[in-house]
mmCIF file of C-alpha atoms in Angstrom:
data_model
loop_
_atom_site.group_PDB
_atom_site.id
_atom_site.type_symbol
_atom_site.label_atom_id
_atom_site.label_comp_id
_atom_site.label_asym_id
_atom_site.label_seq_id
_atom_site.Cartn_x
_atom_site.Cartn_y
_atom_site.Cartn_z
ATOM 1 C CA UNK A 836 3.371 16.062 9.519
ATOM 2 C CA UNK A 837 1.227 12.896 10.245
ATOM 3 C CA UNK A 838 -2.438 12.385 8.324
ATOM 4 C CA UNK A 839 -3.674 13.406 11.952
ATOM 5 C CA UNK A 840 -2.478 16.836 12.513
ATOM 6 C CA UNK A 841 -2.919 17.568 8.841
ATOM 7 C CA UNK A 842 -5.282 20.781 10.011
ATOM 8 C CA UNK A 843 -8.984 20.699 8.100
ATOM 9 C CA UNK A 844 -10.829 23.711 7.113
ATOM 10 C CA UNK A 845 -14.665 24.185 6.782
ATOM 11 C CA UNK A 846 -15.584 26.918 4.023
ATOM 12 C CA UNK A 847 -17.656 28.447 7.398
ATOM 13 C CA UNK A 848 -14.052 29.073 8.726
ATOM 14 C CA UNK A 849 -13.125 30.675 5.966
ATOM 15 C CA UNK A 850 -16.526 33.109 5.830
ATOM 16 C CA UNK A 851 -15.826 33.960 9.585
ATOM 17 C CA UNK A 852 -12.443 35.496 7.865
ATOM 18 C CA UNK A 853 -14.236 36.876 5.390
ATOM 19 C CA UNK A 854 -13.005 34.271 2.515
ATOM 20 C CA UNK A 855 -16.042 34.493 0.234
ATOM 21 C CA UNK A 856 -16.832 32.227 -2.983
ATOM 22 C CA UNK A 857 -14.569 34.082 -5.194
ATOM 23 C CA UNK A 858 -11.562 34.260 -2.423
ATOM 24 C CA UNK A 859 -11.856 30.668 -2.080
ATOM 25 C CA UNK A 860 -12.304 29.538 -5.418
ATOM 26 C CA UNK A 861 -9.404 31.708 -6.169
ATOM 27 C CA UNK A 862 -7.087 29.914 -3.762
ATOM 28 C CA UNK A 863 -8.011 26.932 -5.056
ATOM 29 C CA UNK A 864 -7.055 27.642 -8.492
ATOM 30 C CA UNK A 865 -3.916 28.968 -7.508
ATOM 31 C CA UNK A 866 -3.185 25.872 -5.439
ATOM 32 C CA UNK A 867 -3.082 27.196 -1.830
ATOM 33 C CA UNK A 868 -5.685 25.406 -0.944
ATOM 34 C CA UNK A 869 -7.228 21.868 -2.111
ATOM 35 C CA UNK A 870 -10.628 20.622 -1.900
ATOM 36 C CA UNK A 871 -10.806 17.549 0.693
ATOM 37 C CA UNK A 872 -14.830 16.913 -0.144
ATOM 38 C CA UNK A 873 -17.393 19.636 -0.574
ATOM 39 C CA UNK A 874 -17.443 22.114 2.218
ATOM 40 C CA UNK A 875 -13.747 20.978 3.638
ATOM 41 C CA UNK A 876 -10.464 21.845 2.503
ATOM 42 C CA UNK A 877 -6.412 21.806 3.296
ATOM 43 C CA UNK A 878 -3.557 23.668 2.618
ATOM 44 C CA UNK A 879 -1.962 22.401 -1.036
ATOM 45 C CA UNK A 880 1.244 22.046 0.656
ATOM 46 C CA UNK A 881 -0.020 19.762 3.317
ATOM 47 C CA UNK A 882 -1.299 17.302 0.691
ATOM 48 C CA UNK A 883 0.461 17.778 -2.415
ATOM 49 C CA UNK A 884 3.396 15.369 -1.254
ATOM 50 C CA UNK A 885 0.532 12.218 0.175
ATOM 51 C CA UNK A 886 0.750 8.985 -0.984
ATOM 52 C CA UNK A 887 -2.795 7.871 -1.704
ATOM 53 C CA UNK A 888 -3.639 5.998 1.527
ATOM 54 C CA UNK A 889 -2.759 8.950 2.892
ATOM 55 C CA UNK A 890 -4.661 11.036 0.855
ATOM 56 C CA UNK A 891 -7.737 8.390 1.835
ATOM 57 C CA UNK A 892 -7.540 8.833 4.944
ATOM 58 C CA UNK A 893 -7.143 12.480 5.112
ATOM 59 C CA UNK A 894 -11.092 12.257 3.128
ATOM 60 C CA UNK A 895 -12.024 10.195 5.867
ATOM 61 C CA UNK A 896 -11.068 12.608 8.204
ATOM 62 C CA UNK A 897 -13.053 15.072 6.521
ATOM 63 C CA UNK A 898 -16.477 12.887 6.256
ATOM 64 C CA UNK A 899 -16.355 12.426 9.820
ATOM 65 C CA UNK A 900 -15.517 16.066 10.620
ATOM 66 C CA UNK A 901 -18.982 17.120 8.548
ATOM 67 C CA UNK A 902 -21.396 13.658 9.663
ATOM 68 C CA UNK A 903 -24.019 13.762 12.172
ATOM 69 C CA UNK A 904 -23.282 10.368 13.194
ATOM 70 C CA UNK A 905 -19.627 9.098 13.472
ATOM 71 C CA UNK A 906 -19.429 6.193 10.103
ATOM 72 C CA UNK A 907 -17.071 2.747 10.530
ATOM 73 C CA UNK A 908 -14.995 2.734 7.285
ATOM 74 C CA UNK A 909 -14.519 -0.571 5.588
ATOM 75 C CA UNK A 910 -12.897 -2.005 2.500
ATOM 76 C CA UNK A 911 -9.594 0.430 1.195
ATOM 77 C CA UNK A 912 -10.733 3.252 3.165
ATOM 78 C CA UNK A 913 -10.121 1.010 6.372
ATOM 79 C CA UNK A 914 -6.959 -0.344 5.275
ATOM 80 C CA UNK A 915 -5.678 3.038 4.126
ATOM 81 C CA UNK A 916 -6.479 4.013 7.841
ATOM 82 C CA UNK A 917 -4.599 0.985 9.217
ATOM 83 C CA UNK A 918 -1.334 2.474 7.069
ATOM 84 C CA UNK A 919 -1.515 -0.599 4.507
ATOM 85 C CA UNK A 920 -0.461 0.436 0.791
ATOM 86 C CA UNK A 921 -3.418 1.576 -1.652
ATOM 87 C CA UNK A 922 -2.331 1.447 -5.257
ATOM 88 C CA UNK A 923 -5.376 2.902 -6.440
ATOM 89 C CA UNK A 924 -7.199 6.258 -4.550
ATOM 90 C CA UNK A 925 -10.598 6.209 -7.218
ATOM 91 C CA UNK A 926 -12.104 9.156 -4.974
ATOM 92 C CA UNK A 927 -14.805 6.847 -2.970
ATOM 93 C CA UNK A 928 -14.774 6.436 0.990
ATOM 94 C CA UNK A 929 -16.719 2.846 1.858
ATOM 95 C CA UNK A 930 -18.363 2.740 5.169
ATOM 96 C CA UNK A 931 -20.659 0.066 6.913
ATOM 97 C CA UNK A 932 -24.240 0.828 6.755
ATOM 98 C CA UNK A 933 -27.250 -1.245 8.530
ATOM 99 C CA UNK A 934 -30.479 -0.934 5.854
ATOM 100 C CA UNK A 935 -32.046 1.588 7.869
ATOM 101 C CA UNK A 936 -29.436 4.053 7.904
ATOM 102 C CA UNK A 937 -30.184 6.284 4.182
ATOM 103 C CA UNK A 938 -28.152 6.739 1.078
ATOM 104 C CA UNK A 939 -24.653 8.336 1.772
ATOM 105 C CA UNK A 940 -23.038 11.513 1.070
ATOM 106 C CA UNK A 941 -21.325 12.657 -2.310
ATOM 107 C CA UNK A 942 -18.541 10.172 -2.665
ATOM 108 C CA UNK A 943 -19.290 7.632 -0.078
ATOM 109 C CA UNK A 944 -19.870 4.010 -0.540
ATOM 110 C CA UNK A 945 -22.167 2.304 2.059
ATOM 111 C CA UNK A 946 -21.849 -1.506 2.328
ATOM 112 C CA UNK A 947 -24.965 -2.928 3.892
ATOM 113 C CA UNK A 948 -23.977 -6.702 2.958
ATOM 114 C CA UNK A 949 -21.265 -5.811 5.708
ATOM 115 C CA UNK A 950 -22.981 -4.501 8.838
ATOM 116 C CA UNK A 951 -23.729 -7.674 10.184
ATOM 117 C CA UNK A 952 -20.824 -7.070 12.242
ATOM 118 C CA UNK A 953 -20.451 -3.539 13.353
ATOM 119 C CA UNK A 954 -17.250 -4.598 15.683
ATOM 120 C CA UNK A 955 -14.938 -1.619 14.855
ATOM 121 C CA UNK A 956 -10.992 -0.382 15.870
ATOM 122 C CA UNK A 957 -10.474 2.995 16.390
ATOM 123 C CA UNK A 958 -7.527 5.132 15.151
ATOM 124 C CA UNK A 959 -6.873 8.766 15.666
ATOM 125 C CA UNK A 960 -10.466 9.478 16.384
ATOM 126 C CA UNK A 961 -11.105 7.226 13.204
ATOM 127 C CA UNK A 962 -13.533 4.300 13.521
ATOM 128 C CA UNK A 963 -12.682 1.106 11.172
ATOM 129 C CA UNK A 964 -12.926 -2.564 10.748
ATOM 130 C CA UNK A 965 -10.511 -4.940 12.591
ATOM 131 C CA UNK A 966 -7.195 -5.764 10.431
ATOM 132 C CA UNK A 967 -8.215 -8.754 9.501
ATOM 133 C CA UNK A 968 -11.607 -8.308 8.572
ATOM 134 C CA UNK A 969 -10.123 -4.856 6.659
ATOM 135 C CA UNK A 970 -7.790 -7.555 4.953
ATOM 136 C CA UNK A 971 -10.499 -10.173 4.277
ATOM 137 C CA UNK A 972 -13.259 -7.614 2.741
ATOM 138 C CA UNK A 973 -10.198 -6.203 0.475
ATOM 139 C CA UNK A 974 -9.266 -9.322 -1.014
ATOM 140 C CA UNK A 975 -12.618 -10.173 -1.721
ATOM 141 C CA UNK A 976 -13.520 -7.059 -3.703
ATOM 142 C CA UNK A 977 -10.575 -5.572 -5.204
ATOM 143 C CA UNK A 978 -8.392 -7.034 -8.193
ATOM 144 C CA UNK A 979 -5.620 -9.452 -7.575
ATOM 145 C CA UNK A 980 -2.894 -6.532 -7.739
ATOM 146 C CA UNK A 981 -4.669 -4.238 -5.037
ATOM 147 C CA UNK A 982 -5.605 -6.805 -2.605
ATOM 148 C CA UNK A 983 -2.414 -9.443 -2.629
ATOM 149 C CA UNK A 984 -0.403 -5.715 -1.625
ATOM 150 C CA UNK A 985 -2.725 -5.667 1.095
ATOM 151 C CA UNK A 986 -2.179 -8.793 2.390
ATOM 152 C CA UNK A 987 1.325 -8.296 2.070
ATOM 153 C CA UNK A 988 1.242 -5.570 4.058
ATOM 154 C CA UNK A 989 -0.300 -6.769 6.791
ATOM 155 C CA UNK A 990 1.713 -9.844 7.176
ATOM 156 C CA UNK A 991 4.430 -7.976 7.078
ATOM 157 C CA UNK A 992 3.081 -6.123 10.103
ATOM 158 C CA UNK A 993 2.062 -9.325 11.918
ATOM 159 C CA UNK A 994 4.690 -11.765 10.598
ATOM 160 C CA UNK A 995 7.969 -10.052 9.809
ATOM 161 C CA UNK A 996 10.916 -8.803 11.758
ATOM 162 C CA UNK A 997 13.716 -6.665 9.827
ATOM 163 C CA UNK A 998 16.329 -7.531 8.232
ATOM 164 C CA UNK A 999 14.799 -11.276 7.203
ATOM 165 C CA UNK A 1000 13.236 -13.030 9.874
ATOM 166 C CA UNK A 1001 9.488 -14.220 9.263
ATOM 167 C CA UNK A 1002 7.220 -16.009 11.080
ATOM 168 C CA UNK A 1003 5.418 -18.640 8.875
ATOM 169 C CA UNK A 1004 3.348 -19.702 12.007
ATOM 170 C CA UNK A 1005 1.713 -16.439 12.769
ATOM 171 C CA UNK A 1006 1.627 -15.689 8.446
ATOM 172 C CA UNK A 1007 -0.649 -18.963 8.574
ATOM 173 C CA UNK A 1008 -2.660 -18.027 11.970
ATOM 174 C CA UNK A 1009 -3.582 -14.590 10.092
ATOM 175 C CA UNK A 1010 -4.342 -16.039 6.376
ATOM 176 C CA UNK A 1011 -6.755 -18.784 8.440
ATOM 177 C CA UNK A 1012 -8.437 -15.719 10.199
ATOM 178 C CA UNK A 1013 -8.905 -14.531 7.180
ATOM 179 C CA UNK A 1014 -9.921 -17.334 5.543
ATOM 180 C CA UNK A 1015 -12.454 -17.756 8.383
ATOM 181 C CA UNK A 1016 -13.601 -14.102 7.520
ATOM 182 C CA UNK A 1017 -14.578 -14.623 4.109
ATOM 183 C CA UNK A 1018 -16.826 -17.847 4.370
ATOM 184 C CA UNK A 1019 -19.910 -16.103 5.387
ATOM 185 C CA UNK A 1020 -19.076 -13.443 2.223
ATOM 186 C CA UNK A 1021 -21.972 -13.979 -0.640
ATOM 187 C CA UNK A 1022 -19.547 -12.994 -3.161
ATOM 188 C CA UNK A 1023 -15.816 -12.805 -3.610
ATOM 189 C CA UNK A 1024 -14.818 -16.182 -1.433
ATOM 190 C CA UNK A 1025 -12.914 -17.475 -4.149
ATOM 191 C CA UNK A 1026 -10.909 -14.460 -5.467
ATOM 192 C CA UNK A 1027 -10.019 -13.946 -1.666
ATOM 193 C CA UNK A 1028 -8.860 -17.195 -1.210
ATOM 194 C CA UNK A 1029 -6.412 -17.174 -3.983
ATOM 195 C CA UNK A 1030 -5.320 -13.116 -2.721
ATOM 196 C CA UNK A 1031 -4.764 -14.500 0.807
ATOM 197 C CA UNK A 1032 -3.162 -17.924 -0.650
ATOM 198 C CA UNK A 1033 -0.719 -15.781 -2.695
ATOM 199 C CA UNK A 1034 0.400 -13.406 0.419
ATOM 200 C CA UNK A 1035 3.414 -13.429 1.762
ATOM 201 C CA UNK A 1036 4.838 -11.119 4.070
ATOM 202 C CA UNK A 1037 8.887 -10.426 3.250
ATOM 203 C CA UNK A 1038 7.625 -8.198 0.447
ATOM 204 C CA UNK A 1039 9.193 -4.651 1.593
ATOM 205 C CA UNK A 1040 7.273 -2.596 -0.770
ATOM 206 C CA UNK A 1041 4.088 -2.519 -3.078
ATOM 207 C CA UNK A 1042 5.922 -2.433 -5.792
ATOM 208 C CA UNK A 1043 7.874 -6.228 -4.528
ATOM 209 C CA UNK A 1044 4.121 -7.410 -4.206
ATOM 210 C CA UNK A 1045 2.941 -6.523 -7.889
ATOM 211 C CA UNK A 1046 6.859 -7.841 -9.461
ATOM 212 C CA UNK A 1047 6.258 -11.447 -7.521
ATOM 213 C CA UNK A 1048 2.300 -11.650 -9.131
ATOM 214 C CA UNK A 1049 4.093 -10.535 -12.249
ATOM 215 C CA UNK A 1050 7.003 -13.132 -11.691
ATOM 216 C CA UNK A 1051 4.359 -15.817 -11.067
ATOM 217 C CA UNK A 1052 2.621 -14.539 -15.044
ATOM 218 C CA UNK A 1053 5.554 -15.472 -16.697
ATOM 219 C CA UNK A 1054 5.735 -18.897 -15.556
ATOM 220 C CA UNK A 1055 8.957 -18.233 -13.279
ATOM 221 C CA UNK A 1056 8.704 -20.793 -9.831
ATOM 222 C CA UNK A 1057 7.631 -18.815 -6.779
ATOM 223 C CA UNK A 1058 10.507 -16.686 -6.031
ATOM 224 C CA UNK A 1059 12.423 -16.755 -2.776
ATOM 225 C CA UNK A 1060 12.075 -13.431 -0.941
ATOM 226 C CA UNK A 1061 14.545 -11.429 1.058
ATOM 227 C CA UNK A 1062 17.188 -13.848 0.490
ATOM 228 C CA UNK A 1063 20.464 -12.683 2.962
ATOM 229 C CA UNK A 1064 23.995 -13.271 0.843
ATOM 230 C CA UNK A 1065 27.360 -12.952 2.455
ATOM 231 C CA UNK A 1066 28.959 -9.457 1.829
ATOM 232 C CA UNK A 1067 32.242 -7.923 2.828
ATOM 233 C CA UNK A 1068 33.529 -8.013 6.521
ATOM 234 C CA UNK A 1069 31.227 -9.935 8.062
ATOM 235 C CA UNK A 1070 27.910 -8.347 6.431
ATOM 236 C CA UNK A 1071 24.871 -9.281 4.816
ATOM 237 C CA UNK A 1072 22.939 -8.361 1.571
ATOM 238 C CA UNK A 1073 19.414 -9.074 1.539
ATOM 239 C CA UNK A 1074 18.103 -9.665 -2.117
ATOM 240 C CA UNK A 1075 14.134 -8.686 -2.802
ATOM 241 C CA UNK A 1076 13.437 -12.329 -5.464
ATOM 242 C CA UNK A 1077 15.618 -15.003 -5.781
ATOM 243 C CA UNK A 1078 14.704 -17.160 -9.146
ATOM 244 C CA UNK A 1079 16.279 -19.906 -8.245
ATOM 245 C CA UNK A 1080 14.597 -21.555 -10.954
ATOM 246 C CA UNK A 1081 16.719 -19.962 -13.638
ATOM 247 C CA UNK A 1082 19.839 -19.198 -11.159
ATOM 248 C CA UNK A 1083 19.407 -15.195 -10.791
ATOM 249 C CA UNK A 1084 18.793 -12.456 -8.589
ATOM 250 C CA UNK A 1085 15.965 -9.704 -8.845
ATOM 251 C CA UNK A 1086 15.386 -6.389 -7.272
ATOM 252 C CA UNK A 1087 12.318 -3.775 -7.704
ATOM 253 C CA UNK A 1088 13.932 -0.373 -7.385
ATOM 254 C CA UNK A 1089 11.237 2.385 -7.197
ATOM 255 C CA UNK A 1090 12.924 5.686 -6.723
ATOM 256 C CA UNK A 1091 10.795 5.546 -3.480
ATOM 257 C CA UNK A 1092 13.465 3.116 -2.115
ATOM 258 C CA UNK A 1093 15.965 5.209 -2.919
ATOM 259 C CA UNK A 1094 14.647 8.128 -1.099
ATOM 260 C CA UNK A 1095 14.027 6.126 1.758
ATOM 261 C CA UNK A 1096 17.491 4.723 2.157
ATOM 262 C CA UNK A 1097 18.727 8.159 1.658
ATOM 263 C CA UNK A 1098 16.175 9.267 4.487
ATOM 264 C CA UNK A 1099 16.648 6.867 7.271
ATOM 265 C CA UNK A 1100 20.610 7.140 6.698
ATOM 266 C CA UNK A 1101 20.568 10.555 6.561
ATOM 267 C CA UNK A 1102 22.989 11.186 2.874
ATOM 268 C CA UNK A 1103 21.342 12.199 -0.143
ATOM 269 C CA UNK A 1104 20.143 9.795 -2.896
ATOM 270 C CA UNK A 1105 23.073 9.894 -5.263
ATOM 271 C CA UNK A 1106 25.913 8.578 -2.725
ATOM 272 C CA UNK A 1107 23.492 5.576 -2.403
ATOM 273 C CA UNK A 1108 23.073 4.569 -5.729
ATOM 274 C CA UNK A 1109 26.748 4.418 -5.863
ATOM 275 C CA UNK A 1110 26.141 2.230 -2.867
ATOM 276 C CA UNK A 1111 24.248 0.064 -4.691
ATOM 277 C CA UNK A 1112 26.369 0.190 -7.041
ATOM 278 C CA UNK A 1113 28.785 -2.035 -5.510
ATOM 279 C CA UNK A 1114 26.579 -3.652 -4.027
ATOM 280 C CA UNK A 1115 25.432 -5.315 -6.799
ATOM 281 C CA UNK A 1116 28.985 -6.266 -8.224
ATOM 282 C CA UNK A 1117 30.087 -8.246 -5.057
ATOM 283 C CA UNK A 1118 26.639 -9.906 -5.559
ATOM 284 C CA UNK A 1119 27.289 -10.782 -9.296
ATOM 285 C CA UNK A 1120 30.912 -11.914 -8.492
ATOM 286 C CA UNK A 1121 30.373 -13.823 -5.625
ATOM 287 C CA UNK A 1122 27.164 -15.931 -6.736
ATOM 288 C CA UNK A 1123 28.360 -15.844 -10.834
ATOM 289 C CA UNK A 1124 24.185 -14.889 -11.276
ATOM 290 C CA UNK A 1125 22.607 -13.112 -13.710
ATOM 291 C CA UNK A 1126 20.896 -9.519 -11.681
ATOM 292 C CA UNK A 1127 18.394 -7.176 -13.393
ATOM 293 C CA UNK A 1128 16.308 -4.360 -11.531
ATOM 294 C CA UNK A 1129 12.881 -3.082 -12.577
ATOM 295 C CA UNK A 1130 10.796 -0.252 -11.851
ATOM 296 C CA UNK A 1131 6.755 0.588 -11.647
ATOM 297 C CA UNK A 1132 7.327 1.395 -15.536
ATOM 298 C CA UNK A 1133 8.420 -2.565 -16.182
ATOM 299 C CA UNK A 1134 4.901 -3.782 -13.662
ATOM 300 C CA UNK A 1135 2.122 -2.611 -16.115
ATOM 301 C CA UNK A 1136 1.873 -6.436 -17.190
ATOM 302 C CA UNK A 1137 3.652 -9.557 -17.498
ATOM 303 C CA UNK A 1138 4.674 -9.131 -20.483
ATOM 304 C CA UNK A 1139 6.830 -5.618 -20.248
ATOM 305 C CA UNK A 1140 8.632 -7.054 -17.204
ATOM 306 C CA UNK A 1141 8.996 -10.095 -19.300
ATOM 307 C CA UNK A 1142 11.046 -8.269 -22.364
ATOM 308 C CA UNK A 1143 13.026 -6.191 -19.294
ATOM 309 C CA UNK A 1144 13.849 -9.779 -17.783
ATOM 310 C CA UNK A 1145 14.756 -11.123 -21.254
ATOM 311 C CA UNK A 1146 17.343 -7.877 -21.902
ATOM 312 C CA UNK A 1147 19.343 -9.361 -19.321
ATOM 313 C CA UNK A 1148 19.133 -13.235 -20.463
ATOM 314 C CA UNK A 1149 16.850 -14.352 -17.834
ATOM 315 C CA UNK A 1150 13.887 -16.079 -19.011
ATOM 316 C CA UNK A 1151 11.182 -18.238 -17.661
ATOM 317 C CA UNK A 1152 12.713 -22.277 -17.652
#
């Protein structure tokens, strides 16, 4: 089930069915059904399972379901809209707002110092800002972790073609829009500059986006992403970082990836571990490189993925 058809309930559905207060609060408590904002709700087990830019948008959904005039999300909500990663969900919606329009709703944020351009994109019956303006506005006011996932994101989307090809030419074309974005920005120019600087595209996951800042931390050289190595009969390996600057190989392995291999393959997580398994042995043997994989546990700073690097001899040079 897609964020679209995830079906949205106002309590005055529920009354017509003779839910009441106590019915509802009830099912809430129980878990049957979850609070979306005040007056709007969904089924627990349509949401319970929603990664937080879905969850995001799903809100959205909901604000514009109960607002007497349509709103243009900006900032996360808009790139949660546009499908880019959200590592943080801190309950707020942000929405453009011209200075005569009044103070929003419970839980909205309304960014006049943005309206000067109300150009908007609209996606399933959602109105938000353009993908690069989303991008620009996100680098300029969220930290370095948030906003250089976002960027990744959505040079990935622009720039990148599976299994390793990437277009530097169009990465640079959408950094410069960007760029061009955040100049007439009275705050934030400079932590966007360094977001948009650091982007690169061949991160796969979040997760590759926060290691490589981490990476960069410790005082490793900038990585080399998505690196292909020869495998048996004719295949290829692709490798997430390449530290080439201390002759090793590095992988992020949320269980998410797992899952997802397991998913699109159709076989069930263990027999791809194995996989991986052997995988990573024909790796080790045929480079003669040290390999070490780390997980959202080993990304809470530098310094924890620092002592997991160190357990397997690879240190900054």
């Amino acid at each position: 089930m897609t964020i679209a058809t995830v079906p949205l309930i106002r309590r005055s559905q529920l009354a017509e069915h003779g839910w009441h207060s106590r019915r509802i609060r009830s099912e809430v408590e129980n878990g049957y059904l979850r609070p979306v904002r005040p007056g709007v709700y969904a089924r627990g087990a349509d949401v319970e399972s929603l990664l937080p830019e879905q969850r995001i948008a799903l809100r959205a959904r909901a604000l514009v379901l109960v607002s007497a005039n349509r709103p243009i999300f900006c900032g996360m909500t808009a790139a949660a809209i546009q499908g880019l990663p959200c590592l943080r969900d801190d309950g707020l919606l942000h929405v453009l707002s011209p200075d005569s329009r009044p103070s929003g709703a419970r839980g909205v944020v309304r960014h006049r110092d943005l309206a000067r351009d109300p150009h908007y994109v609209e996606l399933d019956g959602l109105r938000c800002t353009p993908l690069v303006r989303t991008v620009a506005d996100v680098a300029r006011m969220e930290s370095r972790d948030v906003a250089v996932t976002v960027v990744d994101a959505a040079l990935r989307e622009r720039a990148f073609t599976p299994p390793g090809g990437y277009d530097f030419d169009e990465a640079d074309r959408f950094r410069e829009e960007a760029m061009n974005w955040t100049q007439s920005a009275t705050r934030g120019r400079r932590a966007a500059e360094r977001a948009l600087t650091l982007g690169d595209g061949r991160a796969q996951l979040p997760g590759e986006s926060v290691s490589r800042l981490r990476l960069l931390d410790l005082g490793f050289a900038p990585p080399s992403l998505q690196v292909p190595v020869a495998g048996p009969r004719g295949s290829t390996y692709w490798i997430d970082f390449g530290l080439d600057d201390v002759g090793a190989w590095g992988e992020f392995d949320g269980m998410v990836k797992y899952r997802r291999l397991a998913a699109s393959a159709g076989r069930d997580p263990q027999s791809v571990l194995e996989e991986e398994k052997r995988r990573e042995d024909w790796i080790r043997g045929t480079t003669q490189r040290r390999f070490a994989r780390w997980g959202w546990e080993h990304l809470t700073d530098a310094a924890t993925l620092g002592r997991r690097l160190s357990a397997f001899g690879i240190t900054p040079a």
